[in-house]
mmCIF file of C-alpha atoms and ligand atoms in Angstrom:
data_model
loop_
_atom_site.group_PDB
_atom_site.id
_atom_site.type_symbol
_atom_site.label_atom_id
_atom_site.label_comp_id
_atom_site.label_asym_id
_atom_site.label_seq_id
_atom_site.Cartn_x
_atom_site.Cartn_y
_atom_site.Cartn_z
ATOM 1 C CA MET A 1347 15.041 -62.630 -71.298
ATOM 2 C CA LYS A 1348 17.731 -62.110 -68.674
ATOM 3 C CA ASN A 1349 17.594 -58.392 -69.377
ATOM 4 C CA LEU A 1350 13.846 -58.374 -68.801
ATOM 5 C CA LEU A 1351 14.356 -60.141 -65.459
ATOM 6 C CA TYR A 1352 17.026 -57.599 -64.365
ATOM 7 C CA PHE A 1353 14.783 -54.764 -65.487
ATOM 8 C CA SER A 1354 11.793 -56.161 -63.540
ATOM 9 C CA ILE A 1355 13.875 -56.600 -60.365
ATOM 10 C CA ALA A 1356 15.276 -53.072 -60.681
ATOM 11 C CA PHE A 1357 11.779 -51.725 -61.245
ATOM 12 C CA LEU A 1358 10.464 -53.618 -58.203
ATOM 13 C CA VAL A 1359 13.320 -52.345 -55.985
ATOM 14 C CA LEU A 1360 12.668 -48.791 -57.178
ATOM 15 C CA LEU A 1361 8.944 -49.142 -56.574
ATOM 16 C CA ILE A 1362 9.432 -50.549 -53.059
ATOM 17 C CA GLY A 1363 11.959 -47.787 -52.312
ATOM 18 C CA THR A 1364 9.583 -45.103 -53.501
ATOM 19 C CA LEU A 1365 6.710 -46.590 -51.529
ATOM 20 C CA MET A 1366 8.884 -46.745 -48.399
ATOM 21 C CA LEU A 1367 9.910 -43.135 -48.880
ATOM 22 C CA ILE A 1368 6.296 -42.013 -49.262
ATOM 23 C CA PHE A 1369 5.394 -44.030 -46.174
ATOM 24 C CA LYS A 1370 8.229 -42.400 -44.208
ATOM 25 C CA ILE A 1371 7.113 -38.910 -45.229
ATOM 26 C CA PHE A 1372 3.551 -39.567 -44.090
ATOM 27 C CA GLN A 1373 4.835 -41.133 -40.908
ATOM 28 C CA ALA A 1374 7.051 -38.110 -40.244
ATOM 29 C CA GLU A 1375 4.114 -35.766 -40.828
ATOM 30 C CA ASP A 1376 2.063 -37.844 -38.436
ATOM 31 C CA GLU A 1377 4.823 -37.647 -35.864
ATOM 32 C CA LEU A 1378 5.065 -33.866 -36.291
ATOM 33 C CA THR A 1379 1.436 -33.372 -35.320
ATOM 34 C CA PHE A 1380 2.115 -35.217 -32.111
ATOM 35 C CA ASP A 1381 3.761 -32.998 -29.551
ATOM 36 C CA ASP A 1382 4.278 -34.011 -25.943
ATOM 37 C CA GLU A 1383 3.609 -30.485 -24.711
ATOM 38 C CA GLN A 1384 0.161 -30.510 -26.262
ATOM 39 C CA VAL A 1385 -1.009 -33.460 -24.200
ATOM 40 C CA GLY A 1386 -4.121 -32.517 -22.262
ATOM 41 C CA LEU A 1387 -4.696 -29.427 -24.360
ATOM 42 C CA GLU A 1388 -8.431 -30.090 -24.178
ATOM 43 C CA ASP A 1389 -8.153 -29.801 -20.402
ATOM 44 C CA GLN A 1390 -6.803 -26.259 -20.641
ATOM 45 C CA ILE A 1391 -9.119 -23.581 -19.289
ATOM 46 C CA VAL A 1392 -9.206 -20.479 -21.453
ATOM 47 C CA ILE A 1393 -10.348 -17.228 -19.870
ATOM 48 C CA ARG A 1394 -11.108 -14.600 -22.491
ATOM 49 C CA PHE A 1395 -10.311 -11.111 -21.169
ATOM 50 C CA SER A 1396 -11.485 -8.169 -23.288
ATOM 51 C CA HIS A 1397 -10.662 -4.482 -22.802
ATOM 52 C CA VAL A 1398 -10.637 -1.256 -24.821
ATOM 53 C CA VAL A 1399 -7.272 0.372 -24.134
ATOM 54 C CA ALA A 1400 -3.819 -0.029 -25.697
ATOM 55 C CA GLU A 1401 -1.374 -2.655 -24.398
ATOM 56 C CA ASN A 1402 1.062 -0.036 -23.139
ATOM 57 C CA THR A 1403 -1.289 1.569 -20.630
ATOM 58 C CA PRO A 1404 -1.744 0.833 -16.933
ATOM 59 C CA LYS A 1405 -4.717 -1.449 -17.634
ATOM 60 C CA GLY A 1406 -3.140 -3.071 -20.704
ATOM 61 C CA LEU A 1407 -0.001 -3.948 -18.732
ATOM 62 C CA ALA A 1408 -1.896 -5.128 -15.665
ATOM 63 C CA VAL A 1409 -4.037 -7.503 -17.735
ATOM 64 C CA GLN A 1410 -0.900 -8.965 -19.345
ATOM 65 C CA TYR A 1411 0.801 -9.282 -15.947
ATOM 66 C CA PHE A 1412 -2.255 -11.034 -14.527
ATOM 67 C CA ALA A 1413 -2.390 -13.412 -17.512
ATOM 68 C CA ASP A 1414 1.297 -14.318 -17.132
ATOM 69 C CA LEU A 1415 0.917 -14.965 -13.415
ATOM 70 C CA VAL A 1416 -2.100 -17.205 -13.923
ATOM 71 C CA SER A 1417 -0.415 -19.342 -16.564
ATOM 72 C CA GLU A 1418 2.786 -19.557 -14.495
ATOM 73 C CA LYS A 1419 0.975 -20.528 -11.302
ATOM 74 C CA THR A 1420 -1.168 -23.173 -13.047
ATOM 75 C CA ASP A 1421 1.592 -24.556 -15.250
ATOM 76 C CA ASN A 1422 -0.351 -23.391 -18.308
ATOM 77 C CA LYS A 1423 -3.494 -25.221 -17.294
ATOM 78 C CA VAL A 1424 -5.280 -21.884 -17.238
ATOM 79 C CA LYS A 1425 -4.644 -19.487 -20.098
ATOM 80 C CA VAL A 1426 -5.881 -15.905 -20.053
ATOM 81 C CA GLU A 1427 -6.445 -14.870 -23.658
ATOM 82 C CA ILE A 1428 -6.295 -11.081 -24.026
ATOM 83 C CA PHE A 1429 -8.246 -8.974 -26.510
ATOM 84 C CA SER A 1430 -7.062 -5.358 -26.231
ATOM 85 C CA ASN A 1431 -7.955 -2.097 -27.988
ATOM 86 C CA GLY A 1432 -11.605 -3.109 -28.281
ATOM 87 C CA ASN A 1433 -10.637 -5.647 -30.935
ATOM 88 C CA LEU A 1434 -13.205 -8.219 -29.856
ATOM 89 C CA TYR A 1435 -15.959 -5.951 -28.562
ATOM 90 C CA ALA A 1436 -15.709 -2.359 -29.746
ATOM 91 C CA ASN A 1437 -16.820 -0.822 -26.474
ATOM 92 C CA ASP A 1438 -17.214 -1.608 -22.787
ATOM 93 C CA GLU A 1439 -21.009 -1.729 -22.922
ATOM 94 C CA GLU A 1440 -20.937 -4.516 -25.550
ATOM 95 C CA ALA A 1441 -18.249 -6.343 -23.602
ATOM 96 C CA LEU A 1442 -20.353 -6.203 -20.430
ATOM 97 C CA GLN A 1443 -23.301 -7.775 -22.255
ATOM 98 C CA ALA A 1444 -20.987 -10.436 -23.732
ATOM 99 C CA LEU A 1445 -19.679 -11.197 -20.233
ATOM 100 C CA LYS A 1446 -23.229 -11.656 -18.975
ATOM 101 C CA ARG A 1447 -23.987 -14.011 -21.893
ATOM 102 C CA GLY A 1448 -20.826 -15.995 -21.102
ATOM 103 C CA GLU A 1449 -19.083 -15.262 -24.428
ATOM 104 C CA ILE A 1450 -16.106 -13.853 -22.551
ATOM 105 C CA GLN A 1451 -15.062 -14.417 -18.977
ATOM 106 C CA MET A 1452 -13.332 -11.207 -17.827
ATOM 107 C CA ILE A 1453 -13.503 -7.465 -18.415
ATOM 108 C CA ALA A 1454 -12.162 -4.377 -16.633
ATOM 109 C CA PRO A 1455 -14.322 -1.395 -17.602
ATOM 110 C CA ALA A 1456 -13.911 2.072 -16.158
ATOM 111 C CA THR A 1457 -16.299 2.395 -13.220
ATOM 112 C CA SER A 1458 -18.273 5.075 -15.117
ATOM 113 C CA LYS A 1459 -19.220 2.431 -17.702
ATOM 114 C CA LEU A 1460 -21.101 0.513 -15.015
ATOM 115 C CA THR A 1461 -23.217 3.439 -13.924
ATOM 116 C CA PRO A 1462 -26.142 2.908 -16.342
ATOM 117 C CA SER A 1463 -26.731 -0.474 -14.619
ATOM 118 C CA PHE A 1464 -25.440 0.457 -11.159
ATOM 119 C CA PRO A 1465 -26.110 4.177 -10.509
ATOM 120 C CA GLU A 1466 -24.366 3.991 -7.109
ATOM 121 C CA TRP A 1467 -21.063 3.533 -8.934
ATOM 122 C CA GLN A 1468 -21.389 7.192 -10.013
ATOM 123 C CA PHE A 1469 -19.816 7.788 -6.629
ATOM 124 C CA VAL A 1470 -16.376 7.382 -8.220
ATOM 125 C CA ASP A 1471 -17.273 10.118 -10.732
ATOM 126 C CA LEU A 1472 -17.681 12.775 -8.038
ATOM 127 C CA PRO A 1473 -15.361 15.705 -8.765
ATOM 128 C CA PHE A 1474 -12.107 15.558 -6.768
ATOM 129 C CA VAL A 1475 -13.397 12.351 -5.169
ATOM 130 C CA PHE A 1476 -10.021 10.894 -4.179
ATOM 131 C CA PRO A 1477 -7.185 13.292 -3.410
ATOM 132 C CA THR A 1478 -4.507 10.607 -3.779
ATOM 133 C CA TYR A 1479 -4.064 7.035 -4.999
ATOM 134 C CA GLU A 1480 -3.820 5.943 -1.339
ATOM 135 C CA ALA A 1481 -7.176 7.529 -0.647
ATOM 136 C CA ALA A 1482 -8.733 5.599 -3.554
ATOM 137 C CA ASN A 1483 -7.233 2.378 -2.212
ATOM 138 C CA GLU A 1484 -8.429 3.027 1.288
ATOM 139 C CA ALA A 1485 -11.939 3.679 -0.005
ATOM 140 C CA PHE A 1486 -12.017 0.437 -1.980
ATOM 141 C CA ASN A 1487 -10.466 -1.664 0.762
ATOM 142 C CA GLY A 1488 -12.984 -0.320 3.252
ATOM 143 C CA GLU A 1489 -16.740 0.083 3.548
ATOM 144 C CA ILE A 1490 -17.139 2.030 0.313
ATOM 145 C CA GLY A 1491 -15.627 -0.800 -1.730
ATOM 146 C CA GLN A 1492 -17.513 -3.455 0.188
ATOM 147 C CA TYR A 1493 -20.833 -1.771 -0.475
ATOM 148 C CA LEU A 1494 -20.201 -0.996 -4.158
ATOM 149 C CA PHE A 1495 -18.882 -4.499 -4.867
ATOM 150 C CA SER A 1496 -21.851 -6.118 -3.154
ATOM 151 C CA LEU A 1497 -24.220 -4.425 -5.638
ATOM 152 C CA LEU A 1498 -22.640 -6.294 -8.530
ATOM 153 C CA GLU A 1499 -23.839 -9.651 -7.229
ATOM 154 C CA TYR A 1500 -27.456 -8.724 -8.011
ATOM 155 C CA ASP A 1501 -26.498 -8.910 -11.658
ATOM 156 C CA HIS A 1502 -24.493 -12.166 -11.390
ATOM 157 C CA LEU A 1503 -21.205 -10.317 -11.561
ATOM 158 C CA LYS A 1504 -18.157 -11.109 -9.487
ATOM 159 C CA GLY A 1505 -16.074 -8.010 -8.714
ATOM 160 C CA LEU A 1506 -12.478 -9.196 -8.396
ATOM 161 C CA SER A 1507 -10.605 -5.961 -7.837
ATOM 162 C CA PHE A 1508 -10.509 -2.203 -8.164
ATOM 163 C CA TRP A 1509 -7.670 -0.948 -10.338
ATOM 164 C CA SER A 1510 -6.467 2.649 -10.465
ATOM 165 C CA ASN A 1511 -5.483 4.386 -13.661
ATOM 166 C CA GLY A 1512 -5.201 7.819 -12.073
ATOM 167 C CA PHE A 1513 -6.367 11.389 -12.321
ATOM 168 C CA LYS A 1514 -8.282 12.820 -15.233
ATOM 169 C CA GLN A 1515 -7.073 15.906 -17.069
ATOM 170 C CA ILE A 1516 -8.819 18.201 -19.534
ATOM 171 C CA THR A 1517 -8.029 18.610 -23.226
ATOM 172 C CA SER A 1518 -9.704 21.024 -25.602
ATOM 173 C CA ASN A 1519 -9.415 22.735 -28.929
ATOM 174 C CA ILE A 1520 -10.824 25.894 -27.458
ATOM 175 C CA GLY A 1521 -8.674 27.238 -24.696
ATOM 176 C CA PRO A 1522 -6.628 27.705 -22.648
ATOM 177 C CA ILE A 1523 -8.622 26.250 -19.752
ATOM 178 C CA GLN A 1524 -7.674 27.805 -16.432
ATOM 179 C CA THR A 1525 -10.909 28.644 -14.676
ATOM 180 C CA PRO A 1526 -14.067 26.524 -14.724
ATOM 181 C CA ARG A 1527 -15.756 29.301 -16.709
ATOM 182 C CA ASP A 1528 -13.270 28.831 -19.550
ATOM 183 C CA LEU A 1529 -15.208 25.721 -20.484
ATOM 184 C CA SER A 1530 -18.475 27.585 -20.949
ATOM 185 C CA GLY A 1531 -20.151 26.848 -24.299
ATOM 186 C CA GLN A 1532 -17.859 23.932 -25.184
ATOM 187 C CA HIS A 1533 -18.920 20.431 -26.188
ATOM 188 C CA PHE A 1534 -17.194 17.537 -24.425
ATOM 189 C CA ARG A 1535 -16.926 13.773 -24.861
ATOM 190 C CA ILE A 1536 -17.625 11.994 -21.584
ATOM 191 C CA MET A 1537 -18.099 8.410 -20.403
ATOM 192 C CA PRO A 1538 -21.683 7.225 -19.864
ATOM 193 C CA SER A 1539 -22.308 8.660 -16.414
ATOM 194 C CA LYS A 1540 -25.184 11.002 -15.588
ATOM 195 C CA LEU A 1541 -23.118 12.501 -12.796
ATOM 196 C CA LEU A 1542 -20.416 13.531 -15.256
ATOM 197 C CA LYS A 1543 -23.104 15.055 -17.455
ATOM 198 C CA LYS A 1544 -24.461 17.019 -14.516
ATOM 199 C CA GLN A 1545 -20.989 18.153 -13.486
ATOM 200 C CA TYR A 1546 -20.270 19.581 -16.932
ATOM 201 C CA ALA A 1547 -23.760 21.073 -17.257
ATOM 202 C CA LEU A 1548 -22.925 23.062 -14.141
ATOM 203 C CA LEU A 1549 -20.054 24.599 -16.107
ATOM 204 C CA ASP A 1550 -22.270 25.207 -19.143
ATOM 205 C CA VAL A 1551 -20.615 22.412 -21.124
ATOM 206 C CA LYS A 1552 -22.669 20.320 -23.534
ATOM 207 C CA THR A 1553 -21.699 16.630 -23.388
ATOM 208 C CA SER A 1554 -21.945 13.535 -25.561
ATOM 209 C CA MET A 1555 -21.358 10.003 -24.275
ATOM 210 C CA ILE A 1556 -19.076 8.640 -26.952
ATOM 211 C CA PRO A 1557 -17.313 5.245 -26.781
ATOM 212 C CA PHE A 1558 -13.595 5.407 -26.069
ATOM 213 C CA ASN A 1559 -12.587 4.053 -29.457
ATOM 214 C CA LEU A 1560 -14.569 6.719 -31.320
ATOM 215 C CA THR A 1561 -13.195 9.584 -29.255
ATOM 216 C CA TYR A 1562 -10.134 10.342 -31.387
ATOM 217 C CA GLN A 1563 -12.294 10.604 -34.515
ATOM 218 C CA SER A 1564 -14.870 12.796 -32.770
ATOM 219 C CA LEU A 1565 -12.115 15.164 -31.662
ATOM 220 C CA GLU A 1566 -10.464 15.199 -35.053
ATOM 221 C CA ASP A 1567 -13.761 15.828 -36.861
ATOM 222 C CA HIS A 1568 -14.653 18.575 -34.345
ATOM 223 C CA ILE A 1569 -17.840 16.771 -33.365
ATOM 224 C CA VAL A 1570 -16.739 17.627 -29.831
ATOM 225 C CA ASP A 1571 -14.303 20.313 -28.675
ATOM 226 C CA GLY A 1572 -12.638 18.423 -25.891
ATOM 227 C CA THR A 1573 -12.632 15.630 -23.380
ATOM 228 C CA GLU A 1574 -11.263 14.427 -20.038
ATOM 229 C CA ASN A 1575 -9.005 11.442 -19.489
ATOM 230 C CA THR A 1576 -5.802 10.262 -17.856
ATOM 231 C CA LEU A 1577 -2.467 11.183 -19.410
ATOM 232 C CA SER A 1578 -1.720 7.564 -20.350
ATOM 233 C CA ASN A 1579 -4.981 7.363 -22.300
ATOM 234 C CA ILE A 1580 -4.499 10.816 -23.861
ATOM 235 C CA TYR A 1581 -1.041 9.728 -24.997
ATOM 236 C CA SER A 1582 -1.668 6.134 -26.082
ATOM 237 C CA LYS A 1583 -4.796 7.039 -28.084
ATOM 238 C CA LYS A 1584 -3.110 10.163 -29.489
ATOM 239 C CA PHE A 1585 -5.851 12.552 -28.400
ATOM 240 C CA TYR A 1586 -3.121 15.172 -27.826
ATOM 241 C CA ARG A 1587 -2.452 15.261 -31.570
ATOM 242 C CA VAL A 1588 -5.951 16.546 -32.288
ATOM 243 C CA GLN A 1589 -6.224 18.915 -29.313
ATOM 244 C CA ASP A 1590 -4.587 22.323 -28.800
ATOM 245 C CA HIS A 1591 -4.800 22.658 -25.011
ATOM 246 C CA LEU A 1592 -4.154 20.346 -22.106
ATOM 247 C CA THR A 1593 -4.886 21.366 -18.518
ATOM 248 C CA ILE A 1594 -3.469 19.346 -15.656
ATOM 249 C CA SER A 1595 -6.482 19.602 -13.387
ATOM 250 C CA ASN A 1596 -6.604 16.234 -11.569
ATOM 251 C CA HIS A 1597 -10.328 16.962 -11.196
ATOM 252 C CA GLY A 1598 -11.583 13.389 -11.379
ATOM 253 C CA PHE A 1599 -10.427 9.819 -10.872
ATOM 254 C CA LEU A 1600 -10.394 6.998 -13.415
ATOM 255 C CA GLY A 1601 -10.589 3.553 -11.888
ATOM 256 C CA TYR A 1602 -11.512 0.135 -13.212
ATOM 257 C CA ILE A 1603 -13.511 -2.693 -11.837
ATOM 258 C CA VAL A 1604 -12.270 -6.142 -12.801
ATOM 259 C CA LEU A 1605 -15.265 -8.370 -13.410
ATOM 260 C CA MET A 1606 -16.041 -11.993 -14.015
ATOM 261 C CA ASN A 1607 -19.352 -13.674 -14.673
ATOM 262 C CA ASN A 1608 -20.396 -15.031 -11.270
ATOM 263 C CA ASP A 1609 -21.758 -18.328 -12.663
ATOM 264 C CA TYR A 1610 -18.459 -18.905 -14.426
ATOM 265 C CA TRP A 1611 -16.549 -18.074 -11.240
ATOM 266 C CA ASN A 1612 -18.617 -20.575 -9.240
ATOM 267 C CA GLN A 1613 -17.851 -23.415 -11.603
ATOM 268 C CA LEU A 1614 -14.076 -22.973 -11.246
ATOM 269 C CA SER A 1615 -12.331 -25.247 -8.772
ATOM 270 C CA THR A 1616 -11.256 -23.745 -5.448
ATOM 271 C CA ASP A 1617 -7.608 -24.140 -6.468
ATOM 272 C CA ILE A 1618 -8.083 -22.107 -9.612
ATOM 273 C CA GLN A 1619 -10.132 -19.490 -7.780
ATOM 274 C CA MET A 1620 -7.235 -19.132 -5.325
ATOM 275 C CA VAL A 1621 -4.754 -18.658 -8.174
ATOM 276 C CA ILE A 1622 -6.987 -16.007 -9.722
ATOM 277 C CA ILE A 1623 -7.356 -14.166 -6.411
ATOM 278 C CA GLU A 1624 -3.607 -14.275 -5.742
ATOM 279 C CA SER A 1625 -2.673 -13.197 -9.261
ATOM 280 C CA MET A 1626 -5.266 -10.436 -9.124
ATOM 281 C CA GLU A 1627 -3.766 -9.109 -5.877
ATOM 282 C CA GLU A 1628 -0.327 -8.993 -7.470
ATOM 283 C CA ALA A 1629 -1.656 -7.341 -10.637
ATOM 284 C CA SER A 1630 -3.517 -4.761 -8.542
ATOM 285 C CA GLU A 1631 -0.314 -3.820 -6.728
ATOM 286 C CA MET A 1632 1.501 -3.649 -10.027
ATOM 287 C CA ILE A 1633 -1.035 -1.320 -11.702
ATOM 288 C CA GLN A 1634 -0.935 0.980 -8.702
ATOM 289 C CA LYS A 1635 2.788 1.629 -9.192
ATOM 290 C CA LYS A 1636 2.758 1.418 -12.958
ATOM 291 C CA SER A 1637 -0.081 3.882 -13.466
ATOM 292 C CA ILE A 1638 1.763 6.653 -11.609
ATOM 293 C CA GLU A 1639 4.903 5.998 -13.648
ATOM 294 C CA LEU A 1640 3.078 5.740 -16.985
ATOM 295 C CA ASN A 1641 1.009 8.877 -16.464
ATOM 296 C CA GLU A 1642 4.178 10.854 -15.671
ATOM 297 C CA GLN A 1643 5.986 9.356 -18.637
ATOM 298 C CA SER A 1644 3.044 10.080 -20.938
ATOM 299 C CA LEU A 1645 3.166 13.772 -20.016
ATOM 300 C CA GLU A 1646 6.841 13.893 -20.985
ATOM 301 C CA ASN A 1647 6.108 12.086 -24.250
ATOM 302 C CA ILE A 1648 3.253 14.452 -25.071
ATOM 303 C CA LYS A 1649 5.565 17.450 -24.479
ATOM 304 C CA LYS A 1650 8.227 15.954 -26.745
ATOM 305 C CA ASP A 1651 5.887 14.844 -29.454
ATOM 306 C CA SER A 1652 3.570 17.823 -29.921
ATOM 307 C CA ASP A 1653 2.996 21.562 -29.644
ATOM 308 C CA ILE A 1654 -0.039 21.163 -27.438
ATOM 309 C CA GLU A 1655 -0.195 23.994 -24.914
ATOM 310 C CA ILE A 1656 0.007 22.561 -21.416
ATOM 311 C CA TYR A 1657 -1.290 24.376 -18.394
ATOM 312 C CA GLN A 1658 -1.007 23.211 -14.775
ATOM 313 C CA LEU A 1659 -3.668 24.592 -12.421
ATOM 314 C CA THR A 1660 -2.229 26.433 -9.426
ATOM 315 C CA GLU A 1661 -3.460 25.431 -5.964
ATOM 316 C CA LYS A 1662 -5.528 28.601 -5.835
ATOM 317 C CA GLU A 1663 -7.127 27.877 -9.203
ATOM 318 C CA LYS A 1664 -7.815 24.308 -8.172
ATOM 319 C CA GLN A 1665 -9.704 25.561 -5.118
ATOM 320 C CA GLN A 1666 -11.896 27.547 -7.427
ATOM 321 C CA TRP A 1667 -12.724 24.342 -9.391
ATOM 322 C CA VAL A 1668 -13.447 22.482 -6.137
ATOM 323 C CA GLU A 1669 -15.863 25.186 -5.032
ATOM 324 C CA GLU A 1670 -17.516 25.539 -8.402
ATOM 325 C CA LEU A 1671 -18.173 21.780 -8.585
ATOM 326 C CA GLN A 1672 -19.234 21.389 -4.934
ATOM 327 C CA PRO A 1673 -23.004 21.456 -5.763
ATOM 328 C CA VAL A 1674 -22.595 18.038 -7.434
ATOM 329 C CA TYR A 1675 -22.018 16.574 -3.961
ATOM 330 C CA GLY A 1676 -25.195 18.187 -2.672
ATOM 331 C CA SER A 1677 -27.356 16.832 -5.458
ATOM 332 C CA TYR A 1678 -26.069 13.261 -5.053
ATOM 333 C CA GLU A 1679 -25.852 12.981 -1.256
ATOM 334 C CA SER A 1680 -29.355 11.553 -0.931
ATOM 335 C CA GLU A 1681 -28.797 9.131 -3.839
ATOM 336 C CA PHE A 1682 -25.588 7.737 -2.325
ATOM 337 C CA GLY A 1683 -26.890 7.653 1.234
ATOM 338 C CA ASN A 1684 -25.285 8.839 4.445
ATOM 339 C CA ASN A 1685 -23.008 5.853 4.938
ATOM 340 C CA LEU A 1686 -21.197 6.209 1.671
ATOM 341 C CA THR A 1687 -20.821 9.982 1.842
ATOM 342 C CA ASN A 1688 -19.751 9.956 5.499
ATOM 343 C CA GLU A 1689 -17.070 7.395 4.673
ATOM 344 C CA LEU A 1690 -15.855 9.622 1.866
ATOM 345 C CA TYR A 1691 -15.778 12.694 4.107
ATOM 346 C CA LYS A 1692 -13.627 10.714 6.573
ATOM 347 C CA ILE A 1693 -11.220 9.985 3.741
ATOM 348 C CA HIS A 1694 -11.217 13.647 2.737
ATOM 349 C CA GLU A 1695 -10.442 14.604 6.316
ATOM 350 C CA LYS A 1696 -7.526 12.191 6.417
ATOM 351 C CA TYR A 1697 -6.013 12.923 3.023
ATOM 352 C CA GLY A 1698 -7.308 16.451 2.516
ATOM 353 C CA VAL A 1699 -9.512 17.560 -0.348
ATOM 354 C CA GLN A 1700 -7.430 18.202 -3.449
HETATM 355 C C1 LIG B 2103 -12.737 5.891 -21.440
HETATM 356 O O1 LIG B 2103 -13.722 5.483 -22.053
HETATM 357 O O2 LIG B 2103 -12.291 7.039 -21.521
HETATM 358 C C2 LIG B 2103 -12.020 4.918 -20.526
HETATM 359 O O3 LIG B 2103 -12.958 4.027 -20.065
HETATM 360 C C3 LIG B 2103 -10.995 4.130 -21.233
HETATM 361 C C4 LIG B 2103 -10.344 3.169 -20.280
HETATM 362 O O4 LIG B 2103 -10.807 2.046 -20.174
HETATM 363 O O5 LIG B 2103 -9.349 3.574 -19.661
#
């Protein structure tokens, strides 16, 4: 009988102990899900920023820099969530539609991608449009920028900044490309801009408007013979591995327009708008410096990493390209209007035509 009593007590102690242990474990798990730093997480504003290039490109780095600044300046209250390499929306056109629908809040497409909706933005596609980065900046900080940015408002878009990537170069499988006539009969991938199409048609080049993320495949499969892009894009997307010739022509400029949905912008508090403006200014300065550095570095990397034949146009040859492409200006002068073209000619006078 005594034994039974001892056994029952021992059993009860064991049971209570086990129950306490189980209780502790659940309590600990409960405590783990509670984290001071997460307080107010629902109050966090998340800005989804989608773009098509690699992280280690001027735009990729500028977006990251902007995101870091915003979270630092708002103590993490505003988080910029980045989707690079077209991972969320495969191309800029889809991303623009998603921005308009409010599915994402920020994008930074190349200006040429805007031209189907805003033909005036073809201005940036003019051949040899900006002789230097400073000239591009001056244009966008002056009347040209003011006018082009104002057009975006008609479509509920808020233009936050103009970012430079840099000068476009030519790559091809059929080459070498030294004179404009060397391109005759080739088929090129271009961005969706009618002006670019016209420019290449002038040189007897057939063109296809292919999304950025399908360009490598189109070059590799010989659907097109060549393309134009900046050195950082040619390097980061490995176009140079499927092309035999690269000509440093600096014949066009690749810039980006950083956009937000205007309705979304208007619902942000003034404080947050200020942080975004400030951070954007800093990121714009950063991309300006970084793009020069990265384009130079990309050229060195391409030389090291491949047998692609690289040709640099001489000044005399470049003049020939300028002259050959001059008619593009004539055919677009009336479309762009006197104000815009006169402003550009002033910039050309100051900085010289390339
Ligand atoms: C392209 O399509 O070539 C560019 O728009 C890519 C980019 O965003 O730099």
